[in-house]
Short mmCIF file of C-alpha atoms and ligand atoms in Angstrom, two decimals:
data_model
loop_
_atom_site.label_atom_id
_atom_site.label_comp_id
_atom_site.label_asym_id
_atom_site.label_seq_id
_atom_site.Cartn_x
_atom_site.Cartn_y
_atom_site.Cartn_z
CA MET A 1 22.17 -8.93 5.29
CA SER A 2 19.65 -10.63 3.56
CA TYR A 3 15.25 -9.41 3.23
CA LYS A 4 15.32 -12.35 5.67
CA ASP A 5 17.02 -10.40 8.35
CA LYS A 6 13.70 -7.57 7.58
CA ILE A 7 11.37 -10.41 8.90
CA LYS A 8 10.91 -11.94 12.30
CA THR A 9 10.22 -15.41 10.89
CA ASP A 10 10.48 -17.28 14.45
CA LEU A 11 6.99 -16.14 14.26
CA PHE A 12 6.01 -18.56 10.74
CA PRO A 13 3.46 -19.56 9.88
CA THR A 14 1.48 -16.23 9.73
CA ILE A 15 -2.00 -16.20 10.14
CA TRP A 16 -2.72 -15.13 6.58
CA CYS A 17 -4.01 -17.53 4.72
CA PRO A 18 -1.99 -19.84 2.48
CA GLY A 19 -2.11 -18.01 -0.89
CA CYS A 20 -2.45 -14.19 0.52
CA GLY A 21 -0.27 -11.87 -1.89
CA ILE A 22 0.18 -10.02 1.43
CA GLY A 23 3.59 -12.01 1.88
CA LEU A 24 4.69 -11.45 -1.59
CA ILE A 25 4.46 -7.86 -0.60
CA MET A 26 6.27 -8.22 2.62
CA THR A 27 8.90 -9.93 1.24
CA GLN A 28 9.80 -7.59 -1.96
CA LEU A 29 8.79 -4.81 0.34
CA ALA A 30 11.72 -6.45 3.16
CA THR A 31 14.74 -6.73 -0.34
CA VAL A 32 14.01 -3.19 -1.14
CA MET A 33 14.44 -2.67 2.84
CA ASP A 34 18.21 -4.47 2.81
CA ASP A 35 19.55 -3.07 -0.62
CA LEU A 36 18.15 0.47 0.96
CA GLY A 37 20.16 0.00 3.99
CA LEU A 38 17.03 0.31 6.34
CA ASP A 39 16.61 -0.45 9.39
CA LYS A 40 15.31 0.50 13.18
CA SER A 41 17.60 2.72 13.05
CA ASN A 42 16.10 4.98 10.68
CA THR A 43 13.11 3.92 9.98
CA VAL A 44 9.90 2.81 11.50
CA MET A 45 7.07 1.25 9.86
CA VAL A 46 2.67 2.25 10.48
CA THR A 47 0.19 -0.33 9.64
CA GLY A 48 -3.86 0.08 10.21
CA ILE A 49 -6.32 -2.32 10.68
CA GLY A 50 -7.06 -6.06 8.85
CA CYS A 51 -5.10 -8.13 7.27
CA THR A 52 -2.66 -6.18 5.56
CA GLY A 53 -1.53 -4.48 9.29
CA ARG A 54 -0.65 -7.26 10.11
CA MET A 55 2.41 -6.99 8.69
CA GLY A 56 3.67 -4.55 11.19
CA ALA A 57 3.84 -7.28 12.92
CA TYR A 58 6.38 -9.54 11.61
CA MET A 59 8.78 -6.63 10.19
CA GLN A 60 10.94 -6.85 13.10
CA PHE A 61 11.23 -2.60 12.80
CA ASP A 62 9.47 -0.65 15.49
CA SER A 63 5.47 -0.06 14.14
CA VAL A 64 2.85 1.58 14.83
CA TYR A 65 -0.55 -0.36 14.36
CA THR A 66 -3.09 1.94 14.63
CA LEU A 67 -6.52 2.36 14.71
CA HIS A 68 -8.73 1.15 11.50
CA GLY A 69 -8.17 3.73 9.34
CA ARG A 70 -6.08 6.03 11.14
CA THR A 71 -2.56 5.23 9.58
CA LEU A 72 -2.31 8.36 7.14
CA PRO A 73 -2.50 10.75 10.13
CA VAL A 74 -0.23 9.24 12.29
CA ALA A 75 2.65 8.56 9.95
CA GLU A 76 2.08 12.46 9.79
CA ALA A 77 3.08 13.30 12.85
CA ILE A 78 6.13 10.95 12.82
CA ALA A 79 7.30 12.18 9.84
CA THR A 80 7.38 15.99 10.91
CA VAL A 81 9.07 15.51 14.95
CA ARG A 82 11.13 12.80 13.28
CA PRO A 83 12.00 13.97 9.54
CA GLU A 84 15.22 12.36 9.67
CA LEU A 85 12.94 9.14 9.59
CA ASN A 86 11.80 7.14 6.75
CA VAL A 87 8.37 6.33 7.55
CA ILE A 88 6.22 4.02 5.44
CA VAL A 89 2.95 2.16 6.01
CA VAL A 90 1.60 -0.66 4.61
CA SER A 91 -2.13 -0.55 5.14
CA GLY A 92 -5.39 -3.20 3.75
CA ASP A 93 -7.68 -0.76 0.65
CA GLY A 94 -10.66 -0.77 3.18
CA ASP A 95 -8.39 0.55 5.55
CA LEU A 96 -7.05 3.58 3.72
CA THR A 97 -9.46 4.72 1.23
CA SER A 98 -12.87 3.81 3.43
CA ILE A 99 -12.17 4.70 6.97
CA GLY A 100 -9.43 6.45 5.73
CA GLY A 101 -10.22 7.97 3.10
CA ASN A 102 -10.42 11.64 4.20
CA HIS A 103 -7.59 11.36 5.98
CA LEU A 104 -5.99 10.34 2.41
CA LEU A 105 -7.49 13.10 0.84
CA HIS A 106 -5.47 15.77 2.86
CA ALA A 107 -2.76 13.74 3.05
CA ILE A 108 -2.11 14.15 -0.92
CA ARG A 109 -2.58 17.94 -0.16
CA ARG A 110 -0.09 17.92 1.89
CA ASN A 111 2.75 16.19 0.84
CA PRO A 112 4.28 14.86 3.53
CA ARG A 113 7.23 12.61 3.36
CA ILE A 114 5.38 9.46 4.04
CA LYS A 115 5.73 6.14 1.73
CA VAL A 116 2.38 4.12 1.65
CA LEU A 117 2.29 0.44 0.04
CA CYS A 118 -1.68 -0.09 -0.78
CA ASN A 119 -2.68 -3.98 -0.34
CA ASN A 120 -5.48 -3.56 -2.89
CA ASN A 121 -7.11 -6.73 -2.87
CA GLU A 122 -10.90 -4.85 -3.76
CA ILE A 123 -12.49 -5.93 -0.34
CA TYR A 124 -12.95 -5.82 3.03
CA GLY A 125 -10.23 -9.46 3.63
CA LEU A 126 -10.09 -9.90 7.20
CA THR A 127 -13.52 -9.06 7.90
CA GLY A 128 -15.61 -11.90 5.89
CA GLY A 129 -15.05 -10.02 2.21
CA GLN A 130 -17.16 -7.25 2.06
CA THR A 131 -17.38 -4.50 -0.51
CA GLY A 132 -15.48 -1.90 0.17
CA PRO A 133 -14.23 1.45 -2.25
CA THR A 134 -11.98 -0.02 -4.77
CA THR A 135 -14.28 -3.61 -5.42
CA PRO A 136 -15.42 -3.64 -9.00
CA VAL A 137 -19.30 -2.80 -10.12
CA GLY A 138 -20.10 -6.27 -10.73
CA THR A 139 -18.21 -8.13 -8.12
CA LYS A 140 -20.12 -10.56 -5.70
CA THR A 141 -19.38 -10.53 -2.73
CA VAL A 142 -20.74 -10.92 0.84
CA SER A 143 -22.63 -8.19 1.16
CA SER A 144 -23.30 -7.39 -2.53
CA PRO A 145 -24.45 -10.57 -3.46
CA ALA A 146 -25.68 -9.62 -7.01
CA GLY A 147 -22.53 -7.69 -7.67
CA ALA A 148 -21.00 -4.66 -6.05
CA THR A 149 -22.95 -1.62 -7.52
CA PHE A 150 -21.36 1.72 -7.44
CA SER A 151 -17.74 2.42 -9.10
CA PRO A 152 -14.50 2.37 -6.98
CA VAL A 153 -12.25 5.39 -6.67
CA ASN A 154 -10.07 6.38 -8.63
CA LEU A 155 -7.18 6.14 -6.33
CA GLN A 156 -4.21 7.26 -9.99
CA GLY A 157 -6.55 10.25 -10.00
CA LEU A 158 -6.78 11.74 -6.31
CA VAL A 159 -3.18 10.73 -5.69
CA ASN A 160 -2.18 13.14 -9.09
CA THR A 161 -5.01 15.96 -7.61
CA ASN A 162 -0.98 17.09 -6.29
CA PRO A 163 1.13 17.85 -9.11
CA ASN A 164 3.22 16.94 -6.74
CA ALA A 165 3.34 13.18 -5.96
CA PHE A 166 4.15 9.58 -6.99
CA TYR A 167 2.08 7.24 -7.82
CA ALA A 168 2.84 3.48 -8.64
CA LYS A 169 0.26 0.93 -10.14
CA THR A 170 1.40 -2.62 -9.79
CA THR A 171 0.73 -6.32 -8.44
CA VAL A 172 1.21 -9.37 -6.70
CA TYR A 173 2.44 -10.74 -9.88
CA HIS A 174 5.30 -8.66 -11.25
CA GLN A 175 7.62 -8.84 -8.48
CA GLY A 176 10.09 -7.06 -9.86
CA GLN A 177 8.38 -4.61 -11.44
CA MET A 178 7.13 -4.24 -7.42
CA ARG A 179 10.24 -4.33 -6.31
CA ARG A 180 10.96 -1.13 -8.43
CA ALA A 181 7.43 0.74 -7.49
CA ILE A 182 8.29 0.16 -3.89
CA LYS A 183 12.26 1.42 -4.43
CA GLU A 184 11.42 4.33 -5.98
CA ALA A 185 8.47 5.13 -3.69
CA ILE A 186 11.26 4.94 -0.40
CA GLU A 187 13.25 7.44 -2.51
CA TRP A 188 10.82 10.16 -3.73
CA PRO A 189 11.23 13.27 -1.50
CA GLY A 190 7.48 13.65 -1.17
CA PHE A 191 4.18 11.53 -0.66
CA ALA A 192 4.07 8.18 -2.43
CA PHE A 193 1.56 5.57 -3.20
CA VAL A 194 2.35 2.64 -4.29
CA ASP A 195 -1.31 0.67 -5.54
CA ILE A 196 -0.45 -3.39 -5.20
CA THR A 197 -3.39 -4.96 -7.09
CA SER A 198 -3.42 -8.63 -4.40
CA GLN A 199 -4.99 -11.61 -4.06
CA CYS A 200 -7.54 -12.73 -1.51
CA ILE A 201 -8.28 -15.79 -1.88
CA GLU A 202 -10.30 -17.01 0.55
CA ASN A 203 -12.75 -14.18 0.82
CA ASN A 204 -12.84 -12.80 -1.97
CA GLY A 205 -10.87 -15.03 -4.47
CA ARG A 206 -12.75 -18.69 -4.48
CA ARG A 207 -16.23 -16.84 -4.66
CA ILE A 208 -15.53 -15.12 -7.67
CA GLY A 209 -14.98 -18.03 -8.91
CA PHE A 210 -10.40 -18.26 -9.29
CA PRO A 211 -10.00 -22.08 -7.44
CA SER A 212 -6.79 -20.93 -6.27
CA ALA A 213 -4.52 -18.39 -5.57
CA ASN A 214 -2.74 -19.59 -8.91
CA GLU A 215 -5.63 -18.58 -10.81
CA MET A 216 -5.78 -15.67 -9.99
CA LEU A 217 -1.54 -14.32 -10.41
CA ASN A 218 -2.16 -15.82 -13.90
CA TYR A 219 -5.28 -14.21 -14.56
CA TYR A 220 -2.88 -10.39 -13.22
CA LYS A 221 -0.10 -12.37 -15.55
CA LYS A 222 -2.73 -12.07 -18.43
CA GLU A 223 -4.25 -8.88 -17.91
CA TYR A 224 -1.59 -6.44 -16.65
CA ARG A 225 0.41 -5.08 -19.14
CA GLN A 226 3.70 -2.16 -18.28
CA ALA A 227 2.67 1.26 -19.67
CA PRO A 228 4.53 2.64 -22.26
CA PRO A 229 7.77 4.82 -20.98
CA GLY A 230 6.59 8.14 -19.64
CA SER A 231 3.40 8.17 -19.66
CA THR A 232 1.48 10.19 -17.72
CA GLN A 233 -1.73 8.86 -16.81
CA LEU A 234 -1.99 4.95 -16.23
CA ALA A 235 -4.83 2.76 -17.66
CA ASN A 236 -6.55 0.17 -16.30
CA HIS A 237 -4.74 -2.57 -15.84
CA GLN A 238 -1.63 -0.86 -16.88
CA LEU A 239 1.53 -1.27 -14.59
CA GLY A 240 4.08 1.76 -13.82
CA ILE A 241 5.10 4.63 -11.98
CA VAL A 242 3.21 8.24 -12.61
CA LYS A 243 5.87 11.02 -10.60
CA GLY A 244 4.57 14.11 -10.86
CA LYS A 245 7.91 16.98 -10.35
CA PRO A 246 9.04 16.63 -7.23
CA ALA A 247 8.86 19.30 -3.98
CA GLU A 248 11.32 22.53 -4.50
CA THR A 249 12.29 22.21 -0.53
CA GLU A 250 11.27 19.53 0.81
CA PRO A 251 7.99 19.13 1.93
CA VAL A 252 7.21 21.46 5.10
CA PRO A 253 6.69 19.83 8.68
CA VAL A 254 2.45 19.99 8.94
CA GLY A 255 1.75 22.95 11.01
CA ALA A 256 6.13 24.21 10.99
CA ALA A 257 4.91 27.54 8.96
CA SER A 258 2.02 28.48 11.08
CA GLY A 259 3.73 29.13 13.77
CA ASN A 260 0.36 27.95 15.25
CA GLY A 261 0.19 26.14 18.86
CA SER A 262 3.19 27.84 19.77
CA GLY A 263 1.50 30.23 22.12
CA GLU A 264 3.34 32.74 20.33
CA ALA A 265 0.79 36.32 20.00
C1 TPP B 301 -14.04 1.33 13.38
C2 TPP B 301 -13.71 0.04 13.36
N1 TPP B 301 -14.51 -0.34 12.12
C3 TPP B 301 -14.75 -1.26 11.85
C4 TPP B 301 -13.48 -2.37 11.88
C5 TPP B 301 -13.94 -4.12 11.49
N2 TPP B 301 -12.77 -4.06 10.37
C6 TPP B 301 -11.91 -3.76 11.32
S1 TPP B 301 -10.47 -4.88 9.83
C7 TPP B 301 -12.17 -4.05 8.67
C8 TPP B 301 -11.78 -4.01 6.47
C9 TPP B 301 -9.71 -4.44 6.57
O1 TPP B 301 -10.25 -4.28 4.62
P1 TPP B 301 -8.66 -3.89 4.01
O2 TPP B 301 -8.11 -2.72 4.60
O3 TPP B 301 -8.98 -3.84 2.82
O4 TPP B 301 -7.38 -4.81 5.42
P2 TPP B 301 -7.70 -6.57 4.38
O5 TPP B 301 -8.50 -7.39 5.65
O6 TPP B 301 -8.23 -6.56 3.83
O7 TPP B 301 -6.13 -6.68 4.65
C10 TPP B 301 -13.09 -3.70 8.90
C11 TPP B 301 -13.93 -2.97 8.62
C12 TPP B 301 -12.83 -2.07 13.23
N3 TPP B 301 -11.86 -3.10 13.45
N4 TPP B 301 -12.42 -0.53 13.40
S1 SF4 B 302 -8.82 -13.50 4.24
FE1 SF4 B 302 -7.63 -12.80 2.49
S2 SF4 B 302 -7.01 -11.48 2.65
FE2 SF4 B 302 -7.18 -12.13 5.28
S3 SF4 B 302 -5.14 -13.51 5.13
FE3 SF4 B 302 -6.99 -14.77 4.01
S4 SF4 B 302 -6.58 -14.50 1.51
FE4 SF4 B 302 -5.10 -13.04 3.15
MG1 MG B 303 -8.69 -4.85 1.47
#
């Protein structure tokens, strides 16, 4: 088997712009799925709206293409009723942290056994490059021509509010590290979040001065550094994995313990 068997190459070329980072994420995800023996019988994907959300259509898995921002409750529902399945969410930074931000807070709190790959291009890519909650202060966008004003959300801090959760930071330049982060996330016995910095060359990169995707990738190469082994917190532009303490029991499916809705008195 090869990672290519996980991808519908017959649908190529994809709708993604040449030089977009999303394809690099798909390739590494497919490679890990191949290594771990993930296939249609044991895995389902859930994607959101945005350029990133189209990944589900290009992979050889059953997938749910949810409403904007609604990947996490859909994924939690699947993980609850089909606990034997691997549930993998692939979603944009806007989808997960803006319109889906409330779901993100509560998914982190409940520690469901779902794995989230966040394509963090620091922008709303599909809709033309508007400022989102991950856009760094000062970045010029179509909706903030003088530069984004507000501090971006701290994804690591949010995820680590649950001491059992898993957070990894990687970039599309660091392919080997990204692959390890995705693999460990899939193997983690609870909620795992992989925060992948990647380039939206068309609706972000060129506007902020990168002539091509190659320059953006070189920027990631230059700026990002591996965190020292055993780091429990990653500084800005540090790559690594911060693992909480695995939950002692498999996370209880949401709603299973209380009997709510069972109809019993
Ligand atoms: C309810 C709703 N509001 C707004 C939109 C418009 N919309 C589509 S994609 C998107 C943002 C996508 O950004 P992100 O999740 O970062 O994905 P990217 O395109 O960058 O991969 C927005 C606002 C929508 N489809 N539905
Ligand atoms: S608009 Fe940006 S995120 Fe969307 S496909 Fe093009 S480069 Fe990728
Ligand atoms: Mg985005």
